[in-house]
C-alpha positions as a Markdown table, in Angstrom:
| # | Residue | x | y | z |
|---|---|---|---|---|
| 1 | Met | 329.2 | 137.6 | 192.2 |
| 2 | Ala | 326.4 | 140.5 | 191.3 |
| 3 | Thr | 325.4 | 143.0 | 192.9 |
| 4 | Glu | 321.9 | 144.1 | 192.9 |
| 5 | Asp | 321.7 | 147.8 | 191.1 |
| 6 | Gly | 318.0 | 149.9 | 190.9 |
| 7 | Pro | 314.9 | 148.5 | 192.5 |
| 8 | Ala | 313.9 | 145.1 | 192.9 |
| 9 | Arg | 312.1 | 143.3 | 190.8 |
| 10 | Glu | 310.0 | 140.5 | 190.7 |
| 11 | Pro | 311.2 | 136.3 | 189.6 |
| 12 | Glu | 310.6 | 136.2 | 185.7 |
| 13 | Pro | 308.4 | 132.3 | 185.8 |
| 14 | Trp | 310.4 | 130.0 | 185.9 |
| 15 | Gln | 308.9 | 128.2 | 182.6 |
| 16 | Asp | 311.1 | 131.6 | 180.8 |
| 17 | Arg | 314.2 | 129.7 | 180.7 |
| 18 | Thr | 315.7 | 127.3 | 177.5 |
| 19 | Asp | 317.2 | 125.3 | 180.5 |
| 20 | Val | 318.5 | 124.8 | 184.2 |
| 21 | Tyr | 321.3 | 126.3 | 183.5 |
| 22 | Asp | 318.9 | 129.7 | 182.1 |
| 23 | Phe | 317.7 | 129.8 | 185.1 |
| 24 | Leu | 320.8 | 129.9 | 187.2 |
| 25 | Asp | 322.7 | 132.0 | 185.1 |
| 26 | Arg | 319.3 | 135.0 | 186.7 |
| 27 | Ile | 319.5 | 134.0 | 190.1 |
| 28 | Arg | 323.5 | 134.7 | 190.1 |
| 29 | Arg | 322.1 | 137.8 | 188.4 |
| 30 | Arg | 320.1 | 138.6 | 191.0 |
| 31 | Pro | 321.0 | 136.9 | 194.3 |
| 32 | Gly | 319.1 | 139.3 | 196.9 |
| 33 | Met | 315.5 | 138.4 | 194.8 |
| 34 | Trp | 316.3 | 134.7 | 194.5 |
| 35 | Leu | 317.8 | 133.5 | 197.7 |
| 36 | Pro | 316.7 | 135.7 | 200.6 |
| 37 | Gly | 319.4 | 135.4 | 203.4 |
| 38 | Gly | 322.3 | 133.9 | 200.8 |
| 39 | Ser | 321.4 | 130.2 | 201.9 |
| 40 | Leu | 322.2 | 127.7 | 199.2 |
| 41 | Arg | 319.7 | 125.5 | 201.1 |
| 42 | His | 317.4 | 127.9 | 199.6 |
| 43 | Leu | 318.7 | 127.9 | 196.0 |
| 44 | Glu | 318.5 | 123.9 | 196.4 |
| 45 | Leu | 314.8 | 124.1 | 197.5 |
| 46 | Leu | 314.1 | 126.6 | 194.4 |
| 47 | Leu | 316.5 | 122.6 | 192.1 |
| 48 | Thr | 313.6 | 121.0 | 193.2 |
| 49 | Gly | 310.9 | 123.0 | 192.8 |
| 50 | Tyr | 312.2 | 123.7 | 188.9 |
| 51 | Arg | 313.0 | 119.2 | 189.1 |
| 52 | Ala | 309.2 | 118.8 | 190.7 |
| 53 | Ala | 307.9 | 121.5 | 187.3 |
| 54 | Leu | 309.9 | 119.4 | 184.6 |
| 55 | Gly | 308.0 | 116.7 | 185.4 |
| 56 | Ala | 304.4 | 117.9 | 185.8 |
| 57 | His | 304.6 | 119.6 | 182.6 |
| 58 | Gly | 306.7 | 116.7 | 180.4 |
| 59 | Ala | 309.8 | 118.2 | 179.9 |
| 60 | Glu | 312.4 | 116.3 | 178.8 |
| 61 | Glu | 315.6 | 117.9 | 179.7 |
| 62 | Asp | 319.0 | 116.8 | 181.5 |
| 63 | Phe | 319.7 | 118.0 | 185.9 |
| 64 | Ala | 322.5 | 117.6 | 187.4 |
| 65 | Phe | 321.6 | 118.7 | 190.2 |
| 66 | Arg | 319.9 | 115.2 | 191.6 |
| 67 | Pro | 321.6 | 114.4 | 195.7 |
| 68 | Glu | 323.4 | 111.7 | 192.9 |
| 69 | Gly | 323.5 | 113.6 | 189.6 |
| 70 | Asp | 326.4 | 114.8 | 187.2 |
| 71 | Phe | 327.0 | 117.5 | 189.7 |
| 72 | Asn | 327.8 | 115.5 | 193.0 |
| 73 | Arg | 330.2 | 113.3 | 191.0 |
| 74 | Trp | 331.3 | 115.7 | 189.2 |
| 75 | Leu | 332.4 | 117.6 | 193.0 |
| 76 | Gln | 333.1 | 114.5 | 194.5 |
| 77 | Glu | 336.4 | 113.9 | 191.5 |
| 78 | Trp | 337.8 | 117.0 | 191.6 |
| 79 | Arg | 337.4 | 117.5 | 195.6 |
| 80 | Gly | 338.8 | 113.8 | 195.7 |
| 81 | Ala | 337.2 | 113.1 | 198.1 |
| 82 | Asp | 333.9 | 110.6 | 198.3 |
| 83 | Ser | 331.5 | 111.9 | 200.4 |
| 84 | Ser | 327.9 | 110.5 | 200.7 |
| 85 | Arg | 326.6 | 114.5 | 202.6 |
| 86 | Gly | 325.3 | 115.6 | 198.9 |
| 87 | Trp | 326.4 | 118.5 | 197.2 |
| 88 | Val | 325.2 | 120.9 | 199.3 |
| 89 | Ala | 326.4 | 119.9 | 203.1 |
| 90 | Asp | 330.2 | 118.9 | 200.9 |
| 91 | Ile | 330.1 | 123.4 | 199.6 |
| 92 | Glu | 328.7 | 125.4 | 202.8 |
| 93 | Arg | 331.7 | 123.3 | 204.1 |
| 94 | Asp | 334.1 | 123.7 | 202.6 |
| 95 | Thr | 333.7 | 127.0 | 201.6 |
| 96 | Pro | 336.6 | 129.4 | 202.3 |
| 97 | Glu | 337.2 | 132.4 | 203.7 |
| 98 | Gly | 336.3 | 135.0 | 202.6 |
| 99 | Ser | 333.1 | 133.3 | 200.6 |
| 100 | Thr | 330.3 | 132.5 | 200.8 |
| 101 | Pro | 327.9 | 128.8 | 200.2 |
| 102 | Val | 326.6 | 130.3 | 197.3 |
| 103 | Glu | 329.5 | 131.9 | 195.3 |
| 104 | Glu | 331.2 | 129.1 | 195.8 |
| 105 | Phe | 328.7 | 127.0 | 194.6 |
| 106 | Phe | 328.3 | 129.3 | 191.1 |
| 107 | Arg | 331.8 | 129.2 | 190.9 |
| 108 | Leu | 332.7 | 125.0 | 190.7 |
| 109 | Leu | 328.9 | 125.8 | 188.4 |
| 110 | Asp | 332.4 | 127.5 | 186.3 |
| 111 | Ala | 333.7 | 124.9 | 186.6 |
| 112 | Tyr | 331.7 | 121.7 | 185.7 |
| 113 | Arg | 330.3 | 123.4 | 182.7 |
| 114 | Ser | 333.5 | 123.8 | 181.4 |
| 115 | Glu | 334.7 | 120.1 | 181.5 |
| 116 | Leu | 331.3 | 119.6 | 180.4 |
| 117 | Ala | 331.5 | 121.8 | 177.0 |
| 118 | Glu | 335.4 | 120.0 | 176.8 |
| 119 | Asp | 334.6 | 116.5 | 176.8 |
| 120 | Pro | 331.0 | 115.4 | 178.4 |
| 121 | Ala | 332.1 | 112.2 | 178.9 |
| 122 | Arg | 334.7 | 113.9 | 182.0 |
| 123 | Ile | 332.1 | 113.5 | 184.2 |
| 124 | Pro | 332.5 | 110.1 | 186.4 |
| 125 | Pro | 329.3 | 107.8 | 185.5 |
| 126 | Ser | 326.9 | 106.3 | 188.7 |
| 127 | Asn | 327.7 | 103.1 | 189.8 |
| 128 | Arg | 327.1 | 103.5 | 193.5 |
| 129 | Phe | 324.1 | 103.9 | 193.7 |
| 130 | Pro | 322.2 | 102.9 | 190.3 |
| 131 | Gly | 318.5 | 103.3 | 189.8 |
| 132 | Ile | 318.2 | 105.8 | 193.1 |
| 133 | Glu | 316.2 | 107.9 | 190.8 |
| 134 | Tyr | 313.2 | 105.6 | 191.1 |
| 135 | Met | 314.1 | 105.2 | 195.1 |
| 136 | Asp | 314.2 | 108.2 | 196.2 |
| 137 | Asn | 311.0 | 109.8 | 196.2 |
| 138 | Thr | 309.0 | 107.2 | 195.9 |
| 139 | Phe | 309.2 | 103.4 | 194.3 |
| 140 | Val | 306.4 | 104.0 | 191.5 |
| 141 | Thr | 307.0 | 105.7 | 189.2 |
| 142 | Leu | 304.3 | 107.0 | 186.1 |
| 143 | Phe | 305.3 | 107.1 | 182.6 |
| 144 | Arg | 303.0 | 109.3 | 180.2 |
| 145 | Arg | 305.5 | 109.0 | 177.3 |
| 146 | Arg | 306.2 | 106.2 | 175.8 |
| 147 | Gln | 310.1 | 106.4 | 175.2 |
| 148 | Leu | 310.8 | 108.0 | 177.7 |
| 149 | Leu | 309.5 | 105.1 | 180.1 |
| 150 | Thr | 311.9 | 102.6 | 176.5 |
| 151 | Asp | 315.0 | 105.2 | 177.5 |
| 152 | Ala | 314.6 | 104.7 | 181.3 |
| 153 | Glu | 314.2 | 100.6 | 180.4 |
| 154 | Gln | 317.4 | 101.1 | 178.9 |
| 155 | Arg | 319.7 | 103.2 | 181.0 |
| 156 | Leu | 318.7 | 100.3 | 183.6 |
| 157 | Glu | 318.7 | 97.4 | 181.6 |
| 158 | Glu | 322.7 | 99.0 | 181.2 |
| 159 | Gln | 323.5 | 99.4 | 184.4 |
| 160 | Gly | 322.4 | 95.5 | 185.1 |
| 161 | Phe | 318.6 | 95.2 | 186.8 |
| 162 | Arg | 316.3 | 92.7 | 185.6 |
| 163 | Val | 313.2 | 94.3 | 183.8 |
| 164 | Val | 310.1 | 92.7 | 183.9 |
| 165 | His | 307.3 | 93.5 | 180.8 |
| 166 | Leu | 303.3 | 93.7 | 181.9 |
| 167 | Ala | 300.9 | 94.9 | 179.6 |
| 168 | Ala | 297.8 | 95.8 | 181.6 |
| 169 | Gly | 296.4 | 97.4 | 178.0 |
| 170 | Glu | 295.3 | 93.7 | 178.1 |
| 171 | Trp | 294.2 | 93.8 | 181.9 |
| 172 | Thr | 290.0 | 93.4 | 182.0 |
| 173 | His | 289.3 | 91.8 | 185.3 |
| 174 | Glu | 291.6 | 91.3 | 188.0 |
| 175 | Arg | 292.2 | 87.2 | 186.8 |
| 176 | Asp | 294.0 | 89.0 | 183.9 |
| 177 | Met | 296.2 | 90.6 | 186.4 |
| 178 | His | 297.5 | 87.9 | 188.4 |
| 179 | Arg | 297.6 | 85.9 | 185.2 |
| 180 | Ala | 300.2 | 88.2 | 184.1 |
| 181 | Phe | 302.5 | 88.7 | 187.6 |
| 182 | Ala | 302.7 | 84.7 | 187.6 |
| 183 | Ala | 304.0 | 84.2 | 184.1 |
| 184 | Ala | 306.7 | 87.4 | 183.9 |
| 185 | Leu | 307.7 | 86.4 | 187.1 |
| 186 | Arg | 307.7 | 82.4 | 186.7 |
| 187 | Phe | 305.4 | 82.6 | 189.9 |
| 188 | Pro | 305.0 | 78.5 | 192.2 |
| 189 | Asp | 302.3 | 76.3 | 190.5 |
| 190 | Tyr | 299.8 | 77.0 | 194.1 |
| 191 | Tyr | 300.0 | 80.7 | 193.2 |
| 192 | Gly | 296.0 | 81.1 | 194.6 |
| 193 | His | 295.9 | 84.5 | 192.7 |
| 194 | Asn | 294.7 | 86.3 | 194.6 |
| 195 | Leu | 295.5 | 90.0 | 195.6 |
| 196 | Asp | 296.7 | 88.1 | 199.3 |
| 197 | Ala | 299.0 | 86.0 | 197.2 |
| 198 | Leu | 299.9 | 88.4 | 195.2 |
| 199 | Asn | 302.0 | 90.3 | 198.2 |
| 200 | Asp | 303.3 | 87.0 | 199.3 |
| 201 | Cys | 305.0 | 86.1 | 195.6 |
| 202 | Leu | 305.9 | 89.7 | 194.6 |
| 203 | Gly | 307.7 | 90.0 | 198.8 |
| 204 | Asp | 308.9 | 86.7 | 197.9 |
| 205 | Val | 311.1 | 87.7 | 194.5 |
| 206 | Ala | 312.2 | 91.4 | 195.1 |
| 207 | Cys | 313.2 | 90.5 | 198.4 |
| 208 | Tyr | 314.6 | 87.0 | 198.4 |
| 209 | Gly | 315.1 | 86.2 | 194.5 |
| 210 | Pro | 313.7 | 84.7 | 191.3 |
| 211 | Tyr | 311.4 | 81.6 | 192.1 |
| 212 | Asp | 313.4 | 80.9 | 188.2 |
| 213 | Asp | 316.3 | 81.2 | 189.2 |
| 214 | Ser | 317.4 | 83.6 | 186.7 |
| 215 | Pro | 320.2 | 86.0 | 186.7 |
| 216 | Glu | 319.6 | 88.4 | 189.6 |
| 217 | Gly | 321.8 | 91.9 | 188.0 |
| 218 | Thr | 321.4 | 94.9 | 190.4 |
| 219 | Gly | 318.4 | 95.0 | 190.8 |
| 220 | Leu | 314.8 | 94.1 | 189.9 |
| 221 | Val | 312.3 | 96.4 | 187.6 |
| 222 | Leu | 308.3 | 95.8 | 186.8 |
| 223 | Ser | 308.0 | 98.2 | 183.5 |
| 224 | Ile | 303.5 | 98.3 | 183.5 |
| 225 | Thr | 302.5 | 100.2 | 179.9 |
| 226 | Asp | 298.4 | 101.4 | 180.2 |
| 227 | Tyr | 298.1 | 101.3 | 183.6 |
| 228 | Asp | 295.0 | 103.7 | 183.2 |
| 229 | Arg | 292.6 | 100.9 | 181.2 |
| 230 | Phe | 293.4 | 98.7 | 184.5 |
| 231 | Thr | 292.7 | 101.5 | 186.6 |
| 232 | Ala | 289.3 | 102.6 | 184.9 |
| 233 | Ala | 288.0 | 99.0 | 184.7 |
| 234 | Arg | 289.5 | 98.1 | 188.3 |
| 235 | Pro | 290.0 | 101.3 | 190.3 |
| 236 | Glu | 291.0 | 99.9 | 194.2 |
| 237 | Thr | 292.4 | 96.4 | 192.5 |
| 238 | Ala | 294.6 | 98.9 | 189.9 |
| 239 | Arg | 295.6 | 100.5 | 193.3 |
| 240 | Thr | 296.1 | 97.7 | 196.0 |
| 241 | Val | 298.6 | 96.4 | 193.0 |
| 242 | Leu | 301.3 | 99.8 | 193.5 |
| 243 | Asp | 300.3 | 99.2 | 197.0 |
| 244 | Ile | 301.9 | 95.8 | 197.2 |
| 245 | Ala | 304.5 | 96.4 | 195.0 |
| 246 | Ala | 305.6 | 99.6 | 197.2 |
| 247 | Thr | 305.9 | 97.8 | 200.8 |
| 248 | Gln | 307.4 | 94.8 | 199.3 |
| 249 | Ala | 310.1 | 97.1 | 197.4 |
| 250 | Arg | 310.5 | 99.1 | 200.5 |
| 251 | Arg | 310.9 | 96.0 | 202.2 |
| 252 | Ala | 313.9 | 94.6 | 199.5 |
| 253 | Ala | 315.5 | 98.3 | 200.0 |
| 254 | Val | 316.0 | 97.1 | 204.3 |
| 255 | Leu | 317.3 | 93.2 | 202.6 |
| 256 | Arg | 319.7 | 95.9 | 200.3 |
| 257 | Arg | 318.3 | 94.5 | 197.5 |
| 258 | Arg | 317.0 | 97.0 | 194.7 |
| 259 | Phe | 313.0 | 96.8 | 193.2 |
| 260 | Phe | 310.9 | 99.0 | 192.0 |
| 261 | Cys | 307.9 | 99.9 | 189.5 |
| 262 | Leu | 308.0 | 102.1 | 186.1 |
| 263 | Leu | 304.3 | 102.5 | 185.8 |
| 264 | His | 302.9 | 103.6 | 181.7 |
| 265 | Ser | 299.8 | 105.7 | 181.7 |
| 266 | Asn | 297.6 | 107.5 | 178.7 |
| 267 | Asp | 296.0 | 109.7 | 181.4 |
| 268 | Pro | 298.1 | 112.5 | 182.0 |
| 269 | Asp | 296.3 | 113.5 | 184.7 |
| 270 | Ile | 295.7 | 110.3 | 186.7 |
| 271 | Arg | 296.2 | 110.3 | 190.3 |
| 272 | Phe | 296.6 | 107.7 | 192.9 |
| 273 | Asp | 296.3 | 108.2 | 197.1 |
| 274 | Pro | 300.1 | 107.9 | 198.4 |
| 275 | Val | 300.9 | 103.7 | 198.1 |
| 276 | Gly | 303.5 | 101.9 | 200.6 |
| 277 | Ala | 302.4 | 103.8 | 203.5 |
| 278 | Val | 303.7 | 102.4 | 206.9 |
| 279 | Pro | 302.1 | 102.5 | 210.5 |
| 280 | Val | 303.9 | 104.0 | 213.5 |
| 281 | Leu | 303.6 | 100.6 | 215.7 |
| 282 | Trp | 304.8 | 100.3 | 218.9 |
| 283 | Asn | 307.5 | 97.5 | 220.3 |
| 284 | Arg | 307.6 | 93.5 | 219.8 |
| 285 | Asp | 307.7 | 94.0 | 223.5 |
| 286 | Glu | 305.3 | 97.0 | 223.8 |
| 287 | Trp | 303.0 | 95.7 | 220.9 |
| 288 | Ala | 299.4 | 94.4 | 223.8 |
| 289 | Ala | 297.9 | 96.9 | 225.9 |
| 290 | Ala | 299.6 | 95.2 | 228.1 |
| 291 | Gly | 303.2 | 95.7 | 228.5 |
| 292 | Arg | 302.9 | 99.5 | 228.0 |
| 293 | Arg | 300.9 | 99.6 | 231.4 |
């Protein structure tokens, strides 16, 4: 790895990078400035921040360094071992004597990029956790650009997901939303067209399968467009619907089922309070106060 000469300089803004590999090359040239202590975990945090910045700025760029991303899959094939620890832990564990995890990462990065340039199909496809990029941090993911949403839907359908489309721009009242959900997900005739009923019926679909007995596939995705319009018309209801979706997605995950929501907004500044939050609860045997005395 290159050594550092001359006076220390401030890191250049991330926006000046052409892509993540340019960003990494600049870190490689001056590692002491970017990675105090030479920590690979610190590098992982920088890459996490880079990925977050891509999303915040609506930048379109392939990013191979997610926990289940292309680099991690390539590394597992390169070493002939399947691992759930992720590329950081694997590199730290197997760093050769006389090297450091950061140096080993950049050596492997060069090999990865060389193989990718020669044959893009060399990177094995991900089939262990399809859709994980929409479930690892949140069960409700926002999109501003319709093309990005369309591309995501296509990838998920190719992986076997059932994508259900809902057009929230047509919802003026809460009853419009209920009618759309009931029709799209084939809720039973006894559906009550209220939020409690939505919670119950959406939970049935997410956790146990569709009412219409259609093929379940890899999982279920709700893709809702123009949600900012419904949010403007019914802000409390709009957030509650997302809270229900996130809560039922978490329940589905416990049952080893995949369910999540992709949300399109024309408003790039739209914000929602956290959804799907759960309280810290007493166990069943000590639920009553008397049982804890």
